mmCIF file of C-alpha atoms in Angstrom:
data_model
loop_
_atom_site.group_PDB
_atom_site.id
_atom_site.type_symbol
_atom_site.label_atom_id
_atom_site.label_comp_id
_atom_site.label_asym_id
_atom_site.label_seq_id
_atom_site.Cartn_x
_atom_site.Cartn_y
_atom_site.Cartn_z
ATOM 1 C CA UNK N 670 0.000 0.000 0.000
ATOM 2 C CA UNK N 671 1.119 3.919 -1.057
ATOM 3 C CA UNK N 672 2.129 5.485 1.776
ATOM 4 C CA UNK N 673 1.190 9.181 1.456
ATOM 5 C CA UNK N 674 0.101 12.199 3.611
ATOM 6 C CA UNK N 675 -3.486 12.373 4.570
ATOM 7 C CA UNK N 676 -3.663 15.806 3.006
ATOM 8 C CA UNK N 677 -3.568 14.022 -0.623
ATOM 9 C CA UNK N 678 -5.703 10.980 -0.184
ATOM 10 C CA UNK N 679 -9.390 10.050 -0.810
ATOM 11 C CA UNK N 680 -11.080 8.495 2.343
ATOM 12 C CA UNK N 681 -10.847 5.025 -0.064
ATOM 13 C CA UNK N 682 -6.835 6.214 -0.357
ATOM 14 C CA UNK N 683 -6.841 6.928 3.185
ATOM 15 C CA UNK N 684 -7.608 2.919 4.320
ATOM 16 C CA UNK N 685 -4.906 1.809 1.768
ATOM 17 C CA UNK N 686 -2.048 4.109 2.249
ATOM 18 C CA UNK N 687 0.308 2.707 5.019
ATOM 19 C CA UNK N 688 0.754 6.452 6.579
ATOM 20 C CA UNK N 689 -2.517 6.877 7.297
ATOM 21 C CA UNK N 690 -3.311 4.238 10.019
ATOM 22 C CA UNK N 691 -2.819 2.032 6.816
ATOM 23 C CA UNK N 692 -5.687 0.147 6.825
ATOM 24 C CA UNK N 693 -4.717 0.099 10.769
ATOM 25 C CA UNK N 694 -5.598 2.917 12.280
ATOM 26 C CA UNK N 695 -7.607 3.236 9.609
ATOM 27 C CA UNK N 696 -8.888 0.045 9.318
ATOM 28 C CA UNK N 697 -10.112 0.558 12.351
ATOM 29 C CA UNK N 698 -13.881 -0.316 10.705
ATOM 30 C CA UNK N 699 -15.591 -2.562 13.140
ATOM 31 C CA UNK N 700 -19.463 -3.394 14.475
ATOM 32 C CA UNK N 701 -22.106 -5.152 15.440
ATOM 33 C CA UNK N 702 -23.307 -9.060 15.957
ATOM 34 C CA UNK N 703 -26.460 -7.450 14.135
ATOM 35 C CA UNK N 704 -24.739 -6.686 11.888
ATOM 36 C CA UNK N 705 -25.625 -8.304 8.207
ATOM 37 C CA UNK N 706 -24.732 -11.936 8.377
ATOM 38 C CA UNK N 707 -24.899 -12.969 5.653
ATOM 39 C CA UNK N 708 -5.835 -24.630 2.521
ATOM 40 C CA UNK N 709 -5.403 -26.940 4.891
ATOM 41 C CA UNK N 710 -6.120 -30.482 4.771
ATOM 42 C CA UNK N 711 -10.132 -29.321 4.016
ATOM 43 C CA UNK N 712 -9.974 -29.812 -0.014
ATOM 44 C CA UNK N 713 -13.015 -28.413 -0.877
ATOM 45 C CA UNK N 714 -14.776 -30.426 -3.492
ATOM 46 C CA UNK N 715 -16.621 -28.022 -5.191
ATOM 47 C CA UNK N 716 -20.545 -29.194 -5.216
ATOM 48 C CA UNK N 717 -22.637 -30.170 -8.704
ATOM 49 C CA UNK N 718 -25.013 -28.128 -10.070
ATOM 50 C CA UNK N 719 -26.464 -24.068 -9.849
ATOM 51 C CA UNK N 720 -23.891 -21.647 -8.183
ATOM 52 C CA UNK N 721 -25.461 -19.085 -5.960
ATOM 53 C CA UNK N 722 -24.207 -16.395 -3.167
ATOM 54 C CA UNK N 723 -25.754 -13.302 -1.864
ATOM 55 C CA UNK N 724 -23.024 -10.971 -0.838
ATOM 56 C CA UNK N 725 -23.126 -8.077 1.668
ATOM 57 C CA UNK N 726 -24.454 -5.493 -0.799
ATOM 58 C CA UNK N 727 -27.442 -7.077 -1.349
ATOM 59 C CA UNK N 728 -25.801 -8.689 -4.781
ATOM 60 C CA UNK N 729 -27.191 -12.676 -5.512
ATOM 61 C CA UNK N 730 -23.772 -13.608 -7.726
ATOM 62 C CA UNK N 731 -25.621 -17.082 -9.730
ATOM 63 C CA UNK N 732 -23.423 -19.479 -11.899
ATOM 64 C CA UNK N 733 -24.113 -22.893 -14.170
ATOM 65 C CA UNK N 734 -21.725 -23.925 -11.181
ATOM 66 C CA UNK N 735 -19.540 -23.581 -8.660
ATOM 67 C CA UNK N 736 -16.491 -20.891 -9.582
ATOM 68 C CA UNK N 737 -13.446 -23.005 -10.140
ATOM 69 C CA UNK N 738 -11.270 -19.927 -11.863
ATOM 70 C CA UNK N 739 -11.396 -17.328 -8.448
ATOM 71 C CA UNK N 740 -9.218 -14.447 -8.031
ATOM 72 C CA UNK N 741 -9.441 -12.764 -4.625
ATOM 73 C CA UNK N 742 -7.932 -9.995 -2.862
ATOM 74 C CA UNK N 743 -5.259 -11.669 -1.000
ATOM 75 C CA UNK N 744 -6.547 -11.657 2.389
ATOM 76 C CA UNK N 745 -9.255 -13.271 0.863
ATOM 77 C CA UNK N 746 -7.733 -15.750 -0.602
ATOM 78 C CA UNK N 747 -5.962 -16.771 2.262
ATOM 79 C CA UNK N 748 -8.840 -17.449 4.119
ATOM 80 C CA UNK N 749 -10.031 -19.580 1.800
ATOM 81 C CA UNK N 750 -6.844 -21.471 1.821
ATOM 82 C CA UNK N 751 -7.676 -22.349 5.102
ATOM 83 C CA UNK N 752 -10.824 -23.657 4.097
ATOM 84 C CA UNK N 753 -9.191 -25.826 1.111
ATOM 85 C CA UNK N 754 -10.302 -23.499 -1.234
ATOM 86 C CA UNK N 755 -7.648 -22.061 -4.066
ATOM 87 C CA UNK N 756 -7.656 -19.422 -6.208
ATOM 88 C CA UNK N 757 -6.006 -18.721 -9.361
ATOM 89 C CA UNK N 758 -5.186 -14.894 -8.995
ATOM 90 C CA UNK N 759 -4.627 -12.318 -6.353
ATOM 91 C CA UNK N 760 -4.622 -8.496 -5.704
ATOM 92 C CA UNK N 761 -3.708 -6.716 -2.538
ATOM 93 C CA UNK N 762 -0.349 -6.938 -0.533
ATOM 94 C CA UNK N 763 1.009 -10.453 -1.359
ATOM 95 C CA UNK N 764 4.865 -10.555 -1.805
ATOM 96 C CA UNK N 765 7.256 -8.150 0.336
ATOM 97 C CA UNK N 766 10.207 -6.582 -1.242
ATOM 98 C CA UNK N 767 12.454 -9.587 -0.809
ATOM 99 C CA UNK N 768 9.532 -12.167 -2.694
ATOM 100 C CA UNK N 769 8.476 -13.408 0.527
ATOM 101 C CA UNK N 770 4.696 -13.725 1.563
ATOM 102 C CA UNK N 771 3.027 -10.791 2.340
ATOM 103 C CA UNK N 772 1.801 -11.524 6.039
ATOM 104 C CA UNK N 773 -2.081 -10.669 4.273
ATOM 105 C CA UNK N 774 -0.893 -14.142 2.506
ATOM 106 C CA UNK N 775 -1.181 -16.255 5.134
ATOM 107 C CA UNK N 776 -0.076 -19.501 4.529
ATOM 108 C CA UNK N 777 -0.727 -19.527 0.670
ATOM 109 C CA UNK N 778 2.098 -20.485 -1.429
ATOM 110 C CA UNK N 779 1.893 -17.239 -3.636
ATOM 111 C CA UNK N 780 4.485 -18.562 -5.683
ATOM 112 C CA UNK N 781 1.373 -20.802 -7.250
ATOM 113 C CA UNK N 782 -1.135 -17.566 -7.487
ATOM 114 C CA UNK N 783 -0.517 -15.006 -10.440
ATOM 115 C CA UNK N 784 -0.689 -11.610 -8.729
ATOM 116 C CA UNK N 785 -2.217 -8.635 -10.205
ATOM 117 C CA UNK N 786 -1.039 -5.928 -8.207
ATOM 118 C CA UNK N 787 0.881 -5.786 -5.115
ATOM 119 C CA UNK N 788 0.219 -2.569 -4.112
ATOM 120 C CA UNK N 789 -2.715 0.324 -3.966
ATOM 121 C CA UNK N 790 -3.896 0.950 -7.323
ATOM 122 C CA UNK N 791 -2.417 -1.345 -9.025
ATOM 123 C CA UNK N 792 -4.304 -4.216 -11.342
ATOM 124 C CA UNK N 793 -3.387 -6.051 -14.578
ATOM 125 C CA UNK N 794 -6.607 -5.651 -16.409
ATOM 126 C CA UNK N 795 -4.783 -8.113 -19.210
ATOM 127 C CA UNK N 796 -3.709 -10.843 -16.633
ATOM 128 C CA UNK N 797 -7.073 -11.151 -15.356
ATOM 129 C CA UNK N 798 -9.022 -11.431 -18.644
ATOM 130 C CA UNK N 799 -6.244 -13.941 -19.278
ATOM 131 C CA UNK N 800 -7.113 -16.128 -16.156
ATOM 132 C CA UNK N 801 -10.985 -16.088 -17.674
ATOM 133 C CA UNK N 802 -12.258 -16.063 -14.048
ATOM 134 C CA UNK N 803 -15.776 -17.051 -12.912
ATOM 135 C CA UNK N 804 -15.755 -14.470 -9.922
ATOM 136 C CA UNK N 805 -13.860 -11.976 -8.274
ATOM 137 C CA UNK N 806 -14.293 -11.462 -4.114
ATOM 138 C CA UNK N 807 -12.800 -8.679 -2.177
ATOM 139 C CA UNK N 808 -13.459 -7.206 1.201
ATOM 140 C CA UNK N 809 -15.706 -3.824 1.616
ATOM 141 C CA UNK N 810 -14.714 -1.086 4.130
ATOM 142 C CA UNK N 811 -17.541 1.201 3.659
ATOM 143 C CA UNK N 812 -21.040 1.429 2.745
ATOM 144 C CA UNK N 813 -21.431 1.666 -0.495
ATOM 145 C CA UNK N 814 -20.126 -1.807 -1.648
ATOM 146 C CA UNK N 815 -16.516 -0.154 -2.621
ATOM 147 C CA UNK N 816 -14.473 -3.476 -2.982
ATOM 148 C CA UNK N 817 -11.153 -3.178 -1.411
ATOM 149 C CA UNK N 818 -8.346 -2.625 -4.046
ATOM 150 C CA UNK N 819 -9.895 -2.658 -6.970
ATOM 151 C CA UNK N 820 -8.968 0.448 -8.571
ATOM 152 C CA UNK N 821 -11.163 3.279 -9.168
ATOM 153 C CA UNK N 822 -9.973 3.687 -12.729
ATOM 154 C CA UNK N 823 -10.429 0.238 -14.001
ATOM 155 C CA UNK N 824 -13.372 -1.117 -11.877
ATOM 156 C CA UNK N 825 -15.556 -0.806 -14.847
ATOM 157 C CA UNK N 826 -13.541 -2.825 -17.233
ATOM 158 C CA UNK N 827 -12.579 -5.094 -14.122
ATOM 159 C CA UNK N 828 -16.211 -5.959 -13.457
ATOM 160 C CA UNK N 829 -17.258 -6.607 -17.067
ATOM 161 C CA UNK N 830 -15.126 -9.394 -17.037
ATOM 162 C CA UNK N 831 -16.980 -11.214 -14.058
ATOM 163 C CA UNK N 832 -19.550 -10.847 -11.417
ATOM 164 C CA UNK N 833 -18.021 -9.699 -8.165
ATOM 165 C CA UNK N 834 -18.414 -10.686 -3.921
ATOM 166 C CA UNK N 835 -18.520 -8.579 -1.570
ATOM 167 C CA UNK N 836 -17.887 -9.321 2.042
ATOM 168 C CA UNK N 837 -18.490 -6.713 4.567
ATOM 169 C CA UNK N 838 -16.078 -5.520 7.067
ATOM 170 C CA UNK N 839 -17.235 -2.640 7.728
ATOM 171 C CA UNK N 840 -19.120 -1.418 11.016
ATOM 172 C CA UNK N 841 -19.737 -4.631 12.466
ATOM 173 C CA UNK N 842 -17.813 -7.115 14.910
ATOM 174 C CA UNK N 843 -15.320 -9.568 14.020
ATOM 175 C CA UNK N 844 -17.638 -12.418 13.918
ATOM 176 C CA UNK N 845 -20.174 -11.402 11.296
ATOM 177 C CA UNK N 846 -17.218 -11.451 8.496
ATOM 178 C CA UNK N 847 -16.281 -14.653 9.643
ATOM 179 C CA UNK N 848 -19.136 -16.063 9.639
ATOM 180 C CA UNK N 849 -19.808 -14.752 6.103
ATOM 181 C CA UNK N 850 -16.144 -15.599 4.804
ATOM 182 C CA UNK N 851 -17.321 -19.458 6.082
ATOM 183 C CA UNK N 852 -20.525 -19.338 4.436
ATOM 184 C CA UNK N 853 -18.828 -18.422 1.045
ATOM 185 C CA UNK N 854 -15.859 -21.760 1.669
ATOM 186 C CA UNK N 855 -18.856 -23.827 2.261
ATOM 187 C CA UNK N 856 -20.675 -22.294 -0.776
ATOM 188 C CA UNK N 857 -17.679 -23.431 -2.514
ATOM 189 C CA UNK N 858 -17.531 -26.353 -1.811
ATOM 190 C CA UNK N 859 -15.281 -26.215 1.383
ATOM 191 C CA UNK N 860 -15.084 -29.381 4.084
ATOM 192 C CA UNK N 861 -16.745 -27.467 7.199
ATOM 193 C CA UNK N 862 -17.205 -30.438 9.469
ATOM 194 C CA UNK N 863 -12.946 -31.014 9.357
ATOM 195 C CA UNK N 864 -11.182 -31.430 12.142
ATOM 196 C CA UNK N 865 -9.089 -28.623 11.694
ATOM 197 C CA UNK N 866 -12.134 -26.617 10.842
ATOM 198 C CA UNK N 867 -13.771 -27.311 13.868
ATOM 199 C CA UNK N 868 -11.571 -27.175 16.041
ATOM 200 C CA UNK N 869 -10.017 -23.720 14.861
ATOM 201 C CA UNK N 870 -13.421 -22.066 15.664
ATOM 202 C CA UNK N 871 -13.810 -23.795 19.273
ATOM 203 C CA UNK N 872 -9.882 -22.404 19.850
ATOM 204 C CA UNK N 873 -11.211 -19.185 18.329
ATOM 205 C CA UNK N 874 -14.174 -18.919 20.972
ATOM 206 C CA UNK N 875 -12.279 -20.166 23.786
ATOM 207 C CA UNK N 876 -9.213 -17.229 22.854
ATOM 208 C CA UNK N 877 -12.119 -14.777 23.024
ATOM 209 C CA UNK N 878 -13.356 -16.171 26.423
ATOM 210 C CA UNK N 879 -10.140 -15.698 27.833
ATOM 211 C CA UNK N 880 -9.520 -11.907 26.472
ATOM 212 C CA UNK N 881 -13.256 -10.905 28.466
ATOM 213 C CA UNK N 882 -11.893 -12.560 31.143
ATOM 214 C CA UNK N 883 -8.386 -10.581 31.260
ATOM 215 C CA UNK N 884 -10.193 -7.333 30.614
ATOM 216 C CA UNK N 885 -12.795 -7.950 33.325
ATOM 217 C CA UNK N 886 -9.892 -8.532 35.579
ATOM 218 C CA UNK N 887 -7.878 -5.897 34.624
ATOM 219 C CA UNK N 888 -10.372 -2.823 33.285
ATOM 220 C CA UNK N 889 -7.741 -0.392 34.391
ATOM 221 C CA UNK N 890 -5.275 -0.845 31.188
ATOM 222 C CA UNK N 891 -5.923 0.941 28.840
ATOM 223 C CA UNK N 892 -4.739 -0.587 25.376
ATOM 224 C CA UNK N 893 -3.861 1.733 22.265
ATOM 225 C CA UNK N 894 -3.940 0.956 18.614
ATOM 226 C CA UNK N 895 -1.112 2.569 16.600
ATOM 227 C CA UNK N 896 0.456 2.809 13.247
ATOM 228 C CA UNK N 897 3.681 4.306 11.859
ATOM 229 C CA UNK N 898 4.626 6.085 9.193
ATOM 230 C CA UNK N 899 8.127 8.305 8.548
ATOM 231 C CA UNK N 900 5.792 11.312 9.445
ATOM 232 C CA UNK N 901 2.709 10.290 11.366
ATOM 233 C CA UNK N 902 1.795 8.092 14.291
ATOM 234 C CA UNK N 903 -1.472 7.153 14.153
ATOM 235 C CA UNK N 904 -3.844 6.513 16.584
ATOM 236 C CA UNK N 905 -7.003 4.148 15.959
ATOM 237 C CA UNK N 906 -9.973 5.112 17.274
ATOM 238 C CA UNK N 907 -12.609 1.603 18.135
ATOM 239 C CA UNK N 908 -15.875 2.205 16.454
ATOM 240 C CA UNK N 909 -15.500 0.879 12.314
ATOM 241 C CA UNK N 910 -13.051 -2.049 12.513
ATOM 242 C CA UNK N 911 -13.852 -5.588 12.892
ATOM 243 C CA UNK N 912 -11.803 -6.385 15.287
ATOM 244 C CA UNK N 913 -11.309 -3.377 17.791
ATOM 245 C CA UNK N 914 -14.880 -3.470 17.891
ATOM 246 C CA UNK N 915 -14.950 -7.363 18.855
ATOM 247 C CA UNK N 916 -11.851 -5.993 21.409
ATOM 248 C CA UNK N 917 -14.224 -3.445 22.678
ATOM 249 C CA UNK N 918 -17.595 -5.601 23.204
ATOM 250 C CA UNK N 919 -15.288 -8.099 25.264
ATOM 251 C CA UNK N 920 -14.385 -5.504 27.587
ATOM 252 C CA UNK N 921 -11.243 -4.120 26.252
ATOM 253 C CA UNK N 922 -10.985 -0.468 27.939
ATOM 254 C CA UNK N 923 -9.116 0.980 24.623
ATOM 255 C CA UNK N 924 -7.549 5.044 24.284
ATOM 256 C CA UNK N 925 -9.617 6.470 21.849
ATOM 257 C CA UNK N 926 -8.772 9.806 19.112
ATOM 258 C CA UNK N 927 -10.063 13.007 20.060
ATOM 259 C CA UNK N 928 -14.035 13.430 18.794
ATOM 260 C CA UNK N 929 -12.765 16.221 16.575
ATOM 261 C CA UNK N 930 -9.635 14.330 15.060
ATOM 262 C CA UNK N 931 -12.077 11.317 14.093
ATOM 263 C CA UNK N 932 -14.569 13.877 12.712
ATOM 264 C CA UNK N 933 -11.670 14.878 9.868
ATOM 265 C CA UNK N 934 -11.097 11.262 9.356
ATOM 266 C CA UNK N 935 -14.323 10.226 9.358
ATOM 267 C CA UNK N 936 -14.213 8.342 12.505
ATOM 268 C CA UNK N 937 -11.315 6.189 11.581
ATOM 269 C CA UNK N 938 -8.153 8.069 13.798
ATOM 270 C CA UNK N 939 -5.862 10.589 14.651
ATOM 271 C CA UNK N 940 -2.360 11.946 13.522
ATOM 272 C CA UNK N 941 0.312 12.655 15.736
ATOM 273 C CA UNK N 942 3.258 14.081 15.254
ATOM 274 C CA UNK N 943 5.934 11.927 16.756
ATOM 275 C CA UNK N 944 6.620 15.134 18.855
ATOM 276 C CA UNK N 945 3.032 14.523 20.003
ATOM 277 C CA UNK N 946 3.176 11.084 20.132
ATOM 278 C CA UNK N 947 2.587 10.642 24.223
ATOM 279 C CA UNK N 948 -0.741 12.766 23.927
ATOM 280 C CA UNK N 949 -2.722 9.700 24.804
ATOM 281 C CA UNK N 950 -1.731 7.521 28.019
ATOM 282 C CA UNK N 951 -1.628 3.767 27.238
ATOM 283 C CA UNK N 952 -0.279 0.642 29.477
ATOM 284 C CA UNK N 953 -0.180 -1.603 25.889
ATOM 285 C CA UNK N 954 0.146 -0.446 22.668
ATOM 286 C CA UNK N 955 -1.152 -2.501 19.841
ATOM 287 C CA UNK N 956 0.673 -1.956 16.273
ATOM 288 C CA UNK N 957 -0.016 -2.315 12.675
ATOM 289 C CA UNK N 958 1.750 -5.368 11.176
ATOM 290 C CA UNK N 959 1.232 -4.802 7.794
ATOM 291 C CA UNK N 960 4.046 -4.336 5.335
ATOM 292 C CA UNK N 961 2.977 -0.857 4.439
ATOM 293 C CA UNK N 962 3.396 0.153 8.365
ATOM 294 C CA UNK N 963 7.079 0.898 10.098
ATOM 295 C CA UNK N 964 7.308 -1.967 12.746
ATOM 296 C CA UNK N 965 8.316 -1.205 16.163
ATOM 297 C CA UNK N 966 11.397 -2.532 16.259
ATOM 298 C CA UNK N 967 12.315 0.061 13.368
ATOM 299 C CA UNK N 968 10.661 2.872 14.985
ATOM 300 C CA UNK N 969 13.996 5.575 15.775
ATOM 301 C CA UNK N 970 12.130 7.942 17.676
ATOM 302 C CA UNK N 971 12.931 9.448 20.917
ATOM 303 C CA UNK N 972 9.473 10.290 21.793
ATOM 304 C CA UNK N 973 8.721 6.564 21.140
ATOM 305 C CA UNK N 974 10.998 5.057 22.444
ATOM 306 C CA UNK N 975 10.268 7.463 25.785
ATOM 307 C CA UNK N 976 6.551 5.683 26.198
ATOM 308 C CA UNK N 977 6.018 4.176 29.263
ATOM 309 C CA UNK N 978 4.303 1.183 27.547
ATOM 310 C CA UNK N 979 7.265 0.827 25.252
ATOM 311 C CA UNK N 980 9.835 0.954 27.861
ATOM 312 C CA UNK N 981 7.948 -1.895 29.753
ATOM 313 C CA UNK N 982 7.741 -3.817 26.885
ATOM 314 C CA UNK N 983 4.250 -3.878 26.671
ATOM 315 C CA UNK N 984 3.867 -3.326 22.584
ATOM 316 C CA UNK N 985 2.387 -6.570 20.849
ATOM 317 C CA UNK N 986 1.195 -6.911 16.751
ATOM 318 C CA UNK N 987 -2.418 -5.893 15.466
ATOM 319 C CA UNK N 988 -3.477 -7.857 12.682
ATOM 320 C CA UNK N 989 -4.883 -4.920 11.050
ATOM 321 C CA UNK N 990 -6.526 -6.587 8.295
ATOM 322 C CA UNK N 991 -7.534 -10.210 9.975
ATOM 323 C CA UNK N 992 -7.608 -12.806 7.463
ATOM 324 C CA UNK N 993 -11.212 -14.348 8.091
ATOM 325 C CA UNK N 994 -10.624 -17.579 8.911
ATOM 326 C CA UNK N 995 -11.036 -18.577 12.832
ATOM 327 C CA UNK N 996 -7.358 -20.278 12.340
ATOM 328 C CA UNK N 997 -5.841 -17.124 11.569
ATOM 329 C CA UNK N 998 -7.980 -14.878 14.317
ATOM 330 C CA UNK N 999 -7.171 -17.231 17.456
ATOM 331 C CA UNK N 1000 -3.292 -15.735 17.353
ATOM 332 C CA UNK N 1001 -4.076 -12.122 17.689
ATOM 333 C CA UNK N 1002 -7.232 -12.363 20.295
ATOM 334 C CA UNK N 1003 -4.947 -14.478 22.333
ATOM 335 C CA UNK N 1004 -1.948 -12.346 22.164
ATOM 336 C CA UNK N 1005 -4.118 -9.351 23.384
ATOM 337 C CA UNK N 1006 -5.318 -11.468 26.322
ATOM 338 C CA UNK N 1007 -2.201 -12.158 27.320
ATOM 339 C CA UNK N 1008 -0.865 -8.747 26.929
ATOM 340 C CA UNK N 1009 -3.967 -7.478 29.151
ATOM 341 C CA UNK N 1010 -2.894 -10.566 31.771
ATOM 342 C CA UNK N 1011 0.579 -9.182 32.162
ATOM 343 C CA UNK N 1012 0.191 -5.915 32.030
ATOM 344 C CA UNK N 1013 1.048 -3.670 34.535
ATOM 345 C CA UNK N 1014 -0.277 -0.115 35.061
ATOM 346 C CA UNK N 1015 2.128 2.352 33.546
ATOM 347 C CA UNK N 1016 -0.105 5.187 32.217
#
């Protein structure tokens, strides 16, 4: 993802681009349980007959069959992985700089996906007529059924090529896009009754048992969500993004921006100078792990390295953009609970 001043981006821009809260602090899109519903060893065998799934804009996608040619924004695709299910292309963050997986890869082999674009804005138009797909899925983060990195320029050619998914992550809790993202494996002809199916959503629900338990024991810390970019610090606020707002409805007591920084960002976060970067008092800090994000352990500033929660080594990874499988969302709920467990009160 571009990373860019807030100044030049579109609010779409704004949840790509690395410097502003990447999709971190600006991801921070979260919601409700009422909120629209809607590979491992799980091959899916993909099931006989009419293809139909009604996506989180209200869309009813219907094929001959079941979509064997998918491309899929990468986080996308690598929850379906998880499910058994492959795709043939990706687009999103997939390889870093040195040709490794992107971590929004998961455990895909992207050496066996053709990628489209790697970064924000960019899509081969040509590859993807060339991989004739059946559908295209990506993730939404706002209201109007925007699908996440498809390019403003070419969704219109993009889309005549084949019908589109939408899965909503937007203004809802962490379980609603799961829920959905399992509906769509099984639609596809995922094995949902596999062991390691199973038994990653029973580890997912017993992670998330254990974080309400640390917060209820330990209301007093106060947990902040951060990204970093050469010029910014951002700060997340908890009402948009799947997962802080999960966080939240467990009992996580998290800092939140200032009402009127949120207003300019449309509730997403705040900037910070890294002069200004102890404005808000925090005992753990939560950062972005994306690529497009500065990691903490490459952060040079004084002012962050003068936080009380950093100097009591109290900073743990966000997963800023969870990939919607419950085997990839049992890691970061239980690394918050544990932060929360040993946490002590430095603010």
């Amino acid at each position: 993802m571009p990373n860019a001043t807030t100044a030049r981006l579109s609010r779409r821009g704004l949840l790509a681009a690395g410097g502003a809260l990447g999709l971190g602090a600006v991801l921070t899109a979260c919601g409700d349980d009422d909120a629209k519903d809607g590979g491992a060893d799980t091959k899916g065998a993909a099931k006989s007959g009419p293809w139909s799934f009604k996506d989180d804009r209200g869309t009813t996608v219907e094929l001959d069959e079941a979509p064997k040619n998918i491309v899929a924004f990468t986080g996308v695709a690598a929850a379906l992985y998880d499910y058994g299910i492959e795709v043939k292309g990706v687009f999103g963050p997939t390889t870093t700089k040195d040709g490794k997986a992107d971590v929004q890869a998961g455990d895909m082999d992207v050496s066996k996906v053709t990628v489209l674009g790697n970064v924000w804005d960019q899509f081969n138009v040509e590859k993807y007529a060339a991989l004739a797909p059946d559908v295209l899925i990506s993730t939404m983060f706002d209201d109007a059924g925007t699908l996440w990195y498809v390019p403003e320029a070419s969704k219109d050619k993009i889309a005549k090529l084949a019908p589109s998914v939408g899965i909503s992550v937007f203004d809802r809790q962490l379980t609603a896009p799961l829920q959905r993202m399992w509906e769509l494996a099984e639609s596809l002809g995922a094995d949902m009754t596999a062991a390691k199916v199973t038994e990653a959503k029973k580890r997912f629900e017993a992670a998330s048992e254990r974080l309400r338990k640390a917060a209820k024991a330990k209301p007093e810390i106060k947990v902040l969500v951060g990204s970093a970019s050469p010029e910014l610090f951002y700060v997340s606020g908890s009402n948009l993004s799947i997962d802080l707002e999960y966080f939240k409805a467990l009992g996580v007591n998290f800092v939140e921006p200032t009402e009127a920084a949120k207003k300019a960002t449309g509730g997403w976060f705040e900037s910070l100078s890294w002069e200004n970067v102890d404005k808000h008092k925090a005992d753990v800090i939560m950062m972005d792990d994306r690529s497009s994000a500065i990691q903490p352990a490459d952060i040079t500033e004084a002012t962050w390295k003068q936080l009380p929660a950093v100097k009591a080594g109290q900073v743990i990874a966000r997963s800023t953009e969870p990939i919607l499988s419950y085997d990839k969302c049992v890691a970061p709920v239980e690394a918050l609970a544990e932060a929360i467990e040993k946490a002590r009160k430095v603010s």
